[in-house]
JSON list of C-alpha atoms in Angstrom, two decimals:
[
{"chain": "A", "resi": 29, "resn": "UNK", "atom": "CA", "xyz": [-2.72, 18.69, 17.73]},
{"chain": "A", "resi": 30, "resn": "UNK", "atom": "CA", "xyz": [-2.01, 22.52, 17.02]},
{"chain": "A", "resi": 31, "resn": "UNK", "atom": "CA", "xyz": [1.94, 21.91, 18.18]},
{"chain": "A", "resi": 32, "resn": "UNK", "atom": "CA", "xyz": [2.26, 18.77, 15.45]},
{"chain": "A", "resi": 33, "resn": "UNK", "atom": "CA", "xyz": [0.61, 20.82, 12.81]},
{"chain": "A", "resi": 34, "resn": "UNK", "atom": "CA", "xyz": [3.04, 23.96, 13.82]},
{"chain": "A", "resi": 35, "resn": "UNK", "atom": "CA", "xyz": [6.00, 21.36, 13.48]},
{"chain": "A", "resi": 36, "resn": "UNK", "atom": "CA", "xyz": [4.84, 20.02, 10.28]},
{"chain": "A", "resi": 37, "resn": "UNK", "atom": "CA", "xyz": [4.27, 23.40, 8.78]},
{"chain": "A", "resi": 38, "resn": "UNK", "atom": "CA", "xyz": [7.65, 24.90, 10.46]},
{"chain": "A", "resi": 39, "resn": "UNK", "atom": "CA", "xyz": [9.16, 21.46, 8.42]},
{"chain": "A", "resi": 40, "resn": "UNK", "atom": "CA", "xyz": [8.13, 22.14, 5.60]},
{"chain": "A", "resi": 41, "resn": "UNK", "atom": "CA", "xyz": [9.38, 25.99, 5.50]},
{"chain": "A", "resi": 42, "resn": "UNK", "atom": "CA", "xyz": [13.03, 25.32, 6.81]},
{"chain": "A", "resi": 43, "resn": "UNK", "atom": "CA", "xyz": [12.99, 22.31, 4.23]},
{"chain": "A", "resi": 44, "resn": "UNK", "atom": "CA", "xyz": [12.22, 24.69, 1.26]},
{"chain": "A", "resi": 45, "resn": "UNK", "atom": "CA", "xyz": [13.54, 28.05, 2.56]},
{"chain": "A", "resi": 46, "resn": "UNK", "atom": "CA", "xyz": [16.79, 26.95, 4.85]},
{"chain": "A", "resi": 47, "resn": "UNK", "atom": "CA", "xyz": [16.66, 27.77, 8.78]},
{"chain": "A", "resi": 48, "resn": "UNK", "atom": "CA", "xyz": [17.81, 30.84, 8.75]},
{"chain": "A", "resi": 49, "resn": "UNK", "atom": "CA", "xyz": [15.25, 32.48, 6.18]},
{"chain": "A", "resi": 50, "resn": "UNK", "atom": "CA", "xyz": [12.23, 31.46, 8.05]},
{"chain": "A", "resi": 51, "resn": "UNK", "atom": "CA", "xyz": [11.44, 33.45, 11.25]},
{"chain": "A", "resi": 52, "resn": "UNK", "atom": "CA", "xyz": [8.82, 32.37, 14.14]},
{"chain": "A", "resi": 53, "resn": "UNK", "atom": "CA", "xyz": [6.87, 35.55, 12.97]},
{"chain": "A", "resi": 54, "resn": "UNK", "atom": "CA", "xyz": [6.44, 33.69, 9.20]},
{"chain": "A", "resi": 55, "resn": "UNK", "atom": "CA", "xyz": [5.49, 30.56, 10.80]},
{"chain": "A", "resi": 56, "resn": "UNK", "atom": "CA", "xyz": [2.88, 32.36, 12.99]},
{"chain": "A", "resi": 57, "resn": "UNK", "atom": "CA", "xyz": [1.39, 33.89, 9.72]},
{"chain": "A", "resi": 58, "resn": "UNK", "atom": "CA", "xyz": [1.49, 30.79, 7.64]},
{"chain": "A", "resi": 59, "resn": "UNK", "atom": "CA", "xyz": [-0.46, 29.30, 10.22]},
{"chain": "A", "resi": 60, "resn": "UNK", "atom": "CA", "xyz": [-3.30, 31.97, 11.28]},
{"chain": "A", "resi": 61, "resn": "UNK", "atom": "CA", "xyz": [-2.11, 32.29, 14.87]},
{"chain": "A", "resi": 62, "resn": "UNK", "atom": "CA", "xyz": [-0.44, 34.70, 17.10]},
{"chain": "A", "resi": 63, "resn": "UNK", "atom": "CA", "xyz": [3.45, 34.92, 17.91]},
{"chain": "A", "resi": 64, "resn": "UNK", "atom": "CA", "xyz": [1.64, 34.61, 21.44]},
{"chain": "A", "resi": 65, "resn": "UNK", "atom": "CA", "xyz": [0.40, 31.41, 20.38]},
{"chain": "A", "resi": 66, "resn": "UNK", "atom": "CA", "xyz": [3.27, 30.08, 18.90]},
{"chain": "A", "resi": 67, "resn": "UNK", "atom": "CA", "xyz": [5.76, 30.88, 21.25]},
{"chain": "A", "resi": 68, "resn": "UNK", "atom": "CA", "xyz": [3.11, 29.16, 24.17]},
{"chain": "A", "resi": 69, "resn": "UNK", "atom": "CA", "xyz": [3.88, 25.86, 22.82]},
{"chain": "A", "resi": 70, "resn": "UNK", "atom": "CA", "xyz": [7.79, 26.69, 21.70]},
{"chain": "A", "resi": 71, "resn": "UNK", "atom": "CA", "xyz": [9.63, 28.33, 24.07]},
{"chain": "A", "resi": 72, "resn": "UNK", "atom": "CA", "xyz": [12.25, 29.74, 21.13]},
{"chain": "A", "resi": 73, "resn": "UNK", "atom": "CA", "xyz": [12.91, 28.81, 17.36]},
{"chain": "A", "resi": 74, "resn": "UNK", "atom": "CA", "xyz": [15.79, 26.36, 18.56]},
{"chain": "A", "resi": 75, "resn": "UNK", "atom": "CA", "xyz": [13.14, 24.23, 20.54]},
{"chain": "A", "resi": 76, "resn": "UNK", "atom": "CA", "xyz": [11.19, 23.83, 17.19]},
{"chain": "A", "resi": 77, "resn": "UNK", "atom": "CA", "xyz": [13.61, 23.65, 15.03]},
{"chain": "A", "resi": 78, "resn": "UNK", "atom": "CA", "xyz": [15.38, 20.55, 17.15]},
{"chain": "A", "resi": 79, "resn": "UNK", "atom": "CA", "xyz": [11.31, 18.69, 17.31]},
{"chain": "A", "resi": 80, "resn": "UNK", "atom": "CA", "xyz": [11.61, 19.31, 13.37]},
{"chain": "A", "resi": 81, "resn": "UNK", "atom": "CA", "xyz": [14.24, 17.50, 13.35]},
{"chain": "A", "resi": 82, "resn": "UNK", "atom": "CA", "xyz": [13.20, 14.62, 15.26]},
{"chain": "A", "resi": 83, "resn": "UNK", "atom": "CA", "xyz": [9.92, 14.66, 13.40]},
{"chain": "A", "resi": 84, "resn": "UNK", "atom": "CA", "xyz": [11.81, 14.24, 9.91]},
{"chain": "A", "resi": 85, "resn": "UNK", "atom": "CA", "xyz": [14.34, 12.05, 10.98]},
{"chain": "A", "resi": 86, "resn": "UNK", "atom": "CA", "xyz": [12.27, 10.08, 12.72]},
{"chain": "A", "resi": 87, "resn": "UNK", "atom": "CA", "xyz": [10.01, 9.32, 9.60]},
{"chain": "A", "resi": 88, "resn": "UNK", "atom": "CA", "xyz": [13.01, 8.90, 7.36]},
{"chain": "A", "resi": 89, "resn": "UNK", "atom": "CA", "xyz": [14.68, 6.04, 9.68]},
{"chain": "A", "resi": 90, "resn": "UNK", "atom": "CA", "xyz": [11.28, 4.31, 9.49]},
{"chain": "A", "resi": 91, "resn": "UNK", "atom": "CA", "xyz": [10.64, 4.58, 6.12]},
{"chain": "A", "resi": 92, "resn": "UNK", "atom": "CA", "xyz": [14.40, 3.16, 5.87]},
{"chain": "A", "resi": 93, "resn": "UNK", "atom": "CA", "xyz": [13.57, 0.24, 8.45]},
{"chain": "A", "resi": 94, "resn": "UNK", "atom": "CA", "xyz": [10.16, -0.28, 6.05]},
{"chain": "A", "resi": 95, "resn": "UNK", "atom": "CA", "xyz": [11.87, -0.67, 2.69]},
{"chain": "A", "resi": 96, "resn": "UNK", "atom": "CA", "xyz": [14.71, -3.17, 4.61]},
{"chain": "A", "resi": 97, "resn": "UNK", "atom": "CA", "xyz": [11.18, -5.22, 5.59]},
{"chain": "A", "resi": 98, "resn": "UNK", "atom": "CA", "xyz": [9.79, -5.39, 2.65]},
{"chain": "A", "resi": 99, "resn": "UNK", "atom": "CA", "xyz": [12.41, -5.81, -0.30]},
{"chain": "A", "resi": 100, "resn": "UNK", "atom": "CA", "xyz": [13.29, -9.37, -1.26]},
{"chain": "A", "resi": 101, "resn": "UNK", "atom": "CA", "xyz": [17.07, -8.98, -1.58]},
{"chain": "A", "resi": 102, "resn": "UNK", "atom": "CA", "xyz": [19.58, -6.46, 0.21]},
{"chain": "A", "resi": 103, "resn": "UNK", "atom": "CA", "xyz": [20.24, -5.30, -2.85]},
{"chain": "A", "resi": 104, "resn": "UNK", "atom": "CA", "xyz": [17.14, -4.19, -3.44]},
{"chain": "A", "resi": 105, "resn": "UNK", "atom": "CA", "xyz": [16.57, -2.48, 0.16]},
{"chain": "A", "resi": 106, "resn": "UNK", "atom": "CA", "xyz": [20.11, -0.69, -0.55]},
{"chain": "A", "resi": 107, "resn": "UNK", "atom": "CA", "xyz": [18.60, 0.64, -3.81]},
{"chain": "A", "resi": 108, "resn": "UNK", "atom": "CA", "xyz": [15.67, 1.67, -2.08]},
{"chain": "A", "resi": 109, "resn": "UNK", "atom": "CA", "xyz": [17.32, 3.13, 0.72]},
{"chain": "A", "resi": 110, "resn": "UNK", "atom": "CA", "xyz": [19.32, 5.40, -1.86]},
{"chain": "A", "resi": 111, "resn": "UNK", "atom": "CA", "xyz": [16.13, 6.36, -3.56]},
{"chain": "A", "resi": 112, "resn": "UNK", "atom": "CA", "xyz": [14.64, 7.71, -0.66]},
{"chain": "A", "resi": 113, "resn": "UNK", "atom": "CA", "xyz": [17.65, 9.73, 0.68]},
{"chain": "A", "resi": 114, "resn": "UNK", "atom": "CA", "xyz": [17.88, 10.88, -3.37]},
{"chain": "A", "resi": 115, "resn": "UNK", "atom": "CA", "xyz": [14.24, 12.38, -2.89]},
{"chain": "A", "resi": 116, "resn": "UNK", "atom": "CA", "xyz": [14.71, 13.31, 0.42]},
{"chain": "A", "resi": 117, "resn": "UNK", "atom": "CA", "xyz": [18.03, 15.64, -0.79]},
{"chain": "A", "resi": 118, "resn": "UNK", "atom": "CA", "xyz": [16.00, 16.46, -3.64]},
{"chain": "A", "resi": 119, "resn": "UNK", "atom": "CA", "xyz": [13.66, 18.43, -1.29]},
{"chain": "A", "resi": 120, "resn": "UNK", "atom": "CA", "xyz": [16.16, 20.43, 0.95]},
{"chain": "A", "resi": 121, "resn": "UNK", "atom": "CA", "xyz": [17.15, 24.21, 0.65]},
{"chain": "A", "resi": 122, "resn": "UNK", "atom": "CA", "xyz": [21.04, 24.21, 0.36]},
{"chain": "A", "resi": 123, "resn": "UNK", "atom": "CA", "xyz": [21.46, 26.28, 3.09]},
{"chain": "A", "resi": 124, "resn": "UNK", "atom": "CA", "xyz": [19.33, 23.96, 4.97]},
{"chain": "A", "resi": 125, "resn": "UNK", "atom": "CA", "xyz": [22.68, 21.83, 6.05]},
{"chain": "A", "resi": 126, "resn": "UNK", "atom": "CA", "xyz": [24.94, 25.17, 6.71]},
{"chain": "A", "resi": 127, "resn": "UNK", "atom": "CA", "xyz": [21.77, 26.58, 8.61]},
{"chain": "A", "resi": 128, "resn": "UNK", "atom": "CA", "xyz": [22.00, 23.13, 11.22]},
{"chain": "A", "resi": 129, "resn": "UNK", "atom": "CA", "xyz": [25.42, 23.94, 12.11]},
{"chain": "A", "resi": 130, "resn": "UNK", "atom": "CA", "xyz": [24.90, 26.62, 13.36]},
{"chain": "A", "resi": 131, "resn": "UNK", "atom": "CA", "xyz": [22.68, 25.41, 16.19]},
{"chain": "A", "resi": 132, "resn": "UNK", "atom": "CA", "xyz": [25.11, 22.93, 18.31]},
{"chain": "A", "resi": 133, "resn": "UNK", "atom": "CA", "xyz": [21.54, 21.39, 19.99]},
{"chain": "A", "resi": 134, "resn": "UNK", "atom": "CA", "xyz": [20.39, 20.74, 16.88]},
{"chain": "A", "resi": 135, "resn": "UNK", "atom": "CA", "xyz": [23.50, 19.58, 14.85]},
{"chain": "A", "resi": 136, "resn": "UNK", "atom": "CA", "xyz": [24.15, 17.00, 17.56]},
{"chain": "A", "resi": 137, "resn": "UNK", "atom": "CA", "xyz": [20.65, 15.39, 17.01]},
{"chain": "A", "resi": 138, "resn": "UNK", "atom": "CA", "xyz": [20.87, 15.79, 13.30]},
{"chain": "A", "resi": 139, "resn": "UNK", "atom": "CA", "xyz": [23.97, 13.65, 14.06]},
{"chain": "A", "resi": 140, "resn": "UNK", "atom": "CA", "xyz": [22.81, 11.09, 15.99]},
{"chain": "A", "resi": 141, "resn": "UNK", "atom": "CA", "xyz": [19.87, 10.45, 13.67]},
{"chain": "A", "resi": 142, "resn": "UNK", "atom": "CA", "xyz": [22.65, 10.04, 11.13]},
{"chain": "A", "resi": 143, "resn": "UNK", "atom": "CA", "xyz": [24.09, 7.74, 12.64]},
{"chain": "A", "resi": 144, "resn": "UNK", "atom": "CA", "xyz": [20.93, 5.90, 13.21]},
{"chain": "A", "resi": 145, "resn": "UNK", "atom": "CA", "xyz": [20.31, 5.58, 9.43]},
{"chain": "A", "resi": 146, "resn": "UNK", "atom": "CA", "xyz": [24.14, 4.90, 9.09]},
{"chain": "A", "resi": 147, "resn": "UNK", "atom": "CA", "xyz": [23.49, 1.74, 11.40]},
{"chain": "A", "resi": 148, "resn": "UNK", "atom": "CA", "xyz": [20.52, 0.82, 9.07]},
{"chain": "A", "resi": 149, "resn": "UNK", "atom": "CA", "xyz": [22.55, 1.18, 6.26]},
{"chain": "A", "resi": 150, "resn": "UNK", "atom": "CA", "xyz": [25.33, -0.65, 7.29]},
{"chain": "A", "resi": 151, "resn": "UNK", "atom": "CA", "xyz": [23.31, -4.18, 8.04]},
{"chain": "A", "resi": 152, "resn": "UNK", "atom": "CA", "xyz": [21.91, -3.84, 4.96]},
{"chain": "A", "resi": 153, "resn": "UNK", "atom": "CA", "xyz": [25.14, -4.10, 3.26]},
{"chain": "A", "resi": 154, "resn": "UNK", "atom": "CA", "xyz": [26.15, -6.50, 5.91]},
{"chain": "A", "resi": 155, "resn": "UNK", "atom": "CA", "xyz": [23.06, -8.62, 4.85]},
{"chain": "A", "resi": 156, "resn": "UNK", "atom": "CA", "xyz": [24.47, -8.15, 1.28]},
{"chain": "A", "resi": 157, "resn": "UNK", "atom": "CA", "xyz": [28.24, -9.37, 1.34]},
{"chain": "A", "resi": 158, "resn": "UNK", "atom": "CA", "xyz": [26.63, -12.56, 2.93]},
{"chain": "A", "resi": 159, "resn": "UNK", "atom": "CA", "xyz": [24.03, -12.66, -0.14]},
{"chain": "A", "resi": 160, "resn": "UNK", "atom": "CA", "xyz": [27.24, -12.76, -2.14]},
{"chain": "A", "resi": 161, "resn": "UNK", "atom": "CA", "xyz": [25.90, -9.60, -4.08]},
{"chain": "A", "resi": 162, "resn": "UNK", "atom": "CA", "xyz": [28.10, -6.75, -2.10]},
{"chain": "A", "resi": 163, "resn": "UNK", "atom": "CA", "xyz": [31.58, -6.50, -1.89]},
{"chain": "A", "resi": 164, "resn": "UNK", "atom": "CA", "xyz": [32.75, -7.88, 1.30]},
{"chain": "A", "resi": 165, "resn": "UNK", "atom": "CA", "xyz": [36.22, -5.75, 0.69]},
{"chain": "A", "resi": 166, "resn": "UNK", "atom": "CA", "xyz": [34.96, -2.38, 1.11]},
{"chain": "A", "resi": 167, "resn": "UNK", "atom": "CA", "xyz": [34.83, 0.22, 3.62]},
{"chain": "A", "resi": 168, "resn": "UNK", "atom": "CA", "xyz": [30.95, 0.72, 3.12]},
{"chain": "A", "resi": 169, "resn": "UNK", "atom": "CA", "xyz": [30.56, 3.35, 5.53]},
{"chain": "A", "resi": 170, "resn": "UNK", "atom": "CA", "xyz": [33.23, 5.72, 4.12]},
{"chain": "A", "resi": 171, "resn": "UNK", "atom": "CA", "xyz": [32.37, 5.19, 0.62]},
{"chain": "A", "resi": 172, "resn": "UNK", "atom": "CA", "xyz": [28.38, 5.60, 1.73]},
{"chain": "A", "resi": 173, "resn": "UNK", "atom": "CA", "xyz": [30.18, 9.19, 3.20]},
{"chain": "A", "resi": 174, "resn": "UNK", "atom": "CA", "xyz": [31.76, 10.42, -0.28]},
{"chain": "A", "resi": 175, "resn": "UNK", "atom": "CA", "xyz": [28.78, 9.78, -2.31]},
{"chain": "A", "resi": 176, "resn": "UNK", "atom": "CA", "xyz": [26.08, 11.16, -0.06]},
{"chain": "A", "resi": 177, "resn": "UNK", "atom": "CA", "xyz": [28.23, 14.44, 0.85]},
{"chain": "A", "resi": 178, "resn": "UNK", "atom": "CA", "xyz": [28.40, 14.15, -4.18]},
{"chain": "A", "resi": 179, "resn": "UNK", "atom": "CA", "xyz": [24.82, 13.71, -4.39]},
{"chain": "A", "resi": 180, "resn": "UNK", "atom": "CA", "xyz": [24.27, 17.80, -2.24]},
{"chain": "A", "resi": 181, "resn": "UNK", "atom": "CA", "xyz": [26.06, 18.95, -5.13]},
{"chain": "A", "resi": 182, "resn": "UNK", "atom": "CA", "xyz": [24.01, 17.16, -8.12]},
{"chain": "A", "resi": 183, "resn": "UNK", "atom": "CA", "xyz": [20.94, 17.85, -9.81]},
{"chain": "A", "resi": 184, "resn": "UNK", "atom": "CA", "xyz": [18.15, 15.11, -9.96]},
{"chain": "A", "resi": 185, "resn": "UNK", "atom": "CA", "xyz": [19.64, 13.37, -13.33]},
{"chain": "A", "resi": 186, "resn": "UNK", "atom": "CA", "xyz": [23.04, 13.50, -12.33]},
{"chain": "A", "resi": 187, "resn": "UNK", "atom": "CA", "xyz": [22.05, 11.90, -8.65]},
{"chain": "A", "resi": 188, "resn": "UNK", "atom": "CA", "xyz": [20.21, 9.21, -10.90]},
{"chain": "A", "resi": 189, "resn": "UNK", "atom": "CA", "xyz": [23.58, 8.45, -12.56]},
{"chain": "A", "resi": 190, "resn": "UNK", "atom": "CA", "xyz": [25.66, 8.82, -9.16]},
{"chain": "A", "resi": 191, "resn": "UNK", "atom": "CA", "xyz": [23.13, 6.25, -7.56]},
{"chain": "A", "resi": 192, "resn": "UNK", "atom": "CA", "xyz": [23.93, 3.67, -10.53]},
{"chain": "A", "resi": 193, "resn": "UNK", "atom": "CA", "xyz": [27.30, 3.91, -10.29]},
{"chain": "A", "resi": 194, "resn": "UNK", "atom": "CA", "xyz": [27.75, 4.13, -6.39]},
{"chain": "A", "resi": 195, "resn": "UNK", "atom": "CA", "xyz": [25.72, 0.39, -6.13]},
{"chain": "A", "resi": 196, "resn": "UNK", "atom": "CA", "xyz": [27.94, -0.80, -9.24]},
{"chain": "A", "resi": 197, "resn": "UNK", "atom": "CA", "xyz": [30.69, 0.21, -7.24]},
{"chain": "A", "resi": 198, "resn": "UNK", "atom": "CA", "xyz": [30.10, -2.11, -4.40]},
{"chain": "A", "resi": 199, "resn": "UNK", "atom": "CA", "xyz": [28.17, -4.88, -6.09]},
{"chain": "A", "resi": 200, "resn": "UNK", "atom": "CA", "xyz": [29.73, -8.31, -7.14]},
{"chain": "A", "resi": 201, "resn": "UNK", "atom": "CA", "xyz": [29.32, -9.78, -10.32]},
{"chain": "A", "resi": 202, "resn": "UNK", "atom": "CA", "xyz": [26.10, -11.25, -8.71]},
{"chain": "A", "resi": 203, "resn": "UNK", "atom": "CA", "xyz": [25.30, -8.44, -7.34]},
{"chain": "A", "resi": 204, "resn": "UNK", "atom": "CA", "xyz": [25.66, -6.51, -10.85]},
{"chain": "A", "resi": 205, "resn": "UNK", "atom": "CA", "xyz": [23.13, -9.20, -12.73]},
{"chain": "A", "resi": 206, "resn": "UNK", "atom": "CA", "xyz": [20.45, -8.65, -9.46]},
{"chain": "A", "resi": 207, "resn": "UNK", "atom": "CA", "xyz": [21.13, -4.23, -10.00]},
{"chain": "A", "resi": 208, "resn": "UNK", "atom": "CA", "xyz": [19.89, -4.58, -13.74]},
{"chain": "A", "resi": 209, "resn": "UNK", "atom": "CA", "xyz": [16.39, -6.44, -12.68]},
{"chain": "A", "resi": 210, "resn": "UNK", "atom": "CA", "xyz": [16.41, -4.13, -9.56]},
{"chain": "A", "resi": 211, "resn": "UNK", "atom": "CA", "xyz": [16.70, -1.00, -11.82]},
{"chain": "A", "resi": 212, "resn": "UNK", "atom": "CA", "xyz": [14.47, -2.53, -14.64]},
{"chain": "A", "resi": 213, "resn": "UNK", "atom": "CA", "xyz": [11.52, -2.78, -12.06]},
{"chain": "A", "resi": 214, "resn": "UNK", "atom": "CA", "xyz": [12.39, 0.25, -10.20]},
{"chain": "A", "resi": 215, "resn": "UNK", "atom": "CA", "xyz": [13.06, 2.81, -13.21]},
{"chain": "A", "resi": 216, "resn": "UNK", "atom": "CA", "xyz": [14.78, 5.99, -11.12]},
{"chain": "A", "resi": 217, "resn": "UNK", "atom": "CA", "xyz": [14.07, 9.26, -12.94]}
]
């Protein structure tokens, strides 16, 4: 109980602040317990930052695997998808990414999580070239690559705008008609 709440908090800082900027000694405070106490259930700031990891990761692959459930159309799971990574972004220090590689342990994880998501991401477009409303032509994957690494670098509106054009970009015609009604009933601010 006490070492999912110090992982949550510990989350939640390196989320808002970056890696670097929060030390085990802030953590300890935030949370009303001793470095003692702290460092009896982490044996060093790498061994909680890598079960942060897995803890948001984790969450964000299911929350990815939920909205490919529950949407009626690829399309709409794609859109989805986008939103959530969108907020997700939305949330994260800038250094938070430069922070990660600097831990090898923890970069490789990040990585493989990535690549989890990726594989998530990928059958839903799969799923969507044989709905006839993705582009069957495209390389998904490295076009997924350009305009995650563009939406780091974009405010909120301008990610709203990237995410419109990015599933425009690999819709059919089709797919274009089923974006509008997606969109209409989804408004992204």
């Amino acid at each position: 109980m006490l070492r999912d709440h110090i992982v949550k908090t510990a989350a939640e800082h390196y989320a808002r602040y970056g890696i670097k900027s929060v030390s085990m000694n802030q953590i300890a405070q935030e949370l009303r317990i001793s470095k003692k106490t702290l460092y009896t259930e982490f044996d060093n700031k790498t061994q909680l930052i890598s079960e942060c990891i897995t803890l948001e990761m984790e969450y964000f692959l299911q929350k990815i695997i939920q909205v490919k459930k529950d949407a009626a159309s690829s399309l709409e799971a794609l859109y989805k998808a986008n939103i959530l990574l969108i907020r997700r972004i939305c949330v994260l220090c800038p250094a938070f990414h430069m922070d990660i590689q600097r831990i090898p342990d923890v970069t490789e994880k990040f990585e493989s999580y990535k690549d989890l998501i990726n594989e998530q991401l990928l059958e839903i477009y799969k799923n969507g070239v044989k709905e006839e409303s993705l582009l069957p032509e495209i390389d998904f994957m490295v076009i997924m690559g350009i305009y995650t690494e563009q939406l780091h670098k974009l405010n909120s509106e301008k990610q709203g705008i990237l995410l419109k054009a990015f599933l425009q970009g690999v819709c059919t015609e089709q797919g274009r008609c089923e974006l509008k009604n997606i969109s209409k009933a989804n408004q992204y601010s």
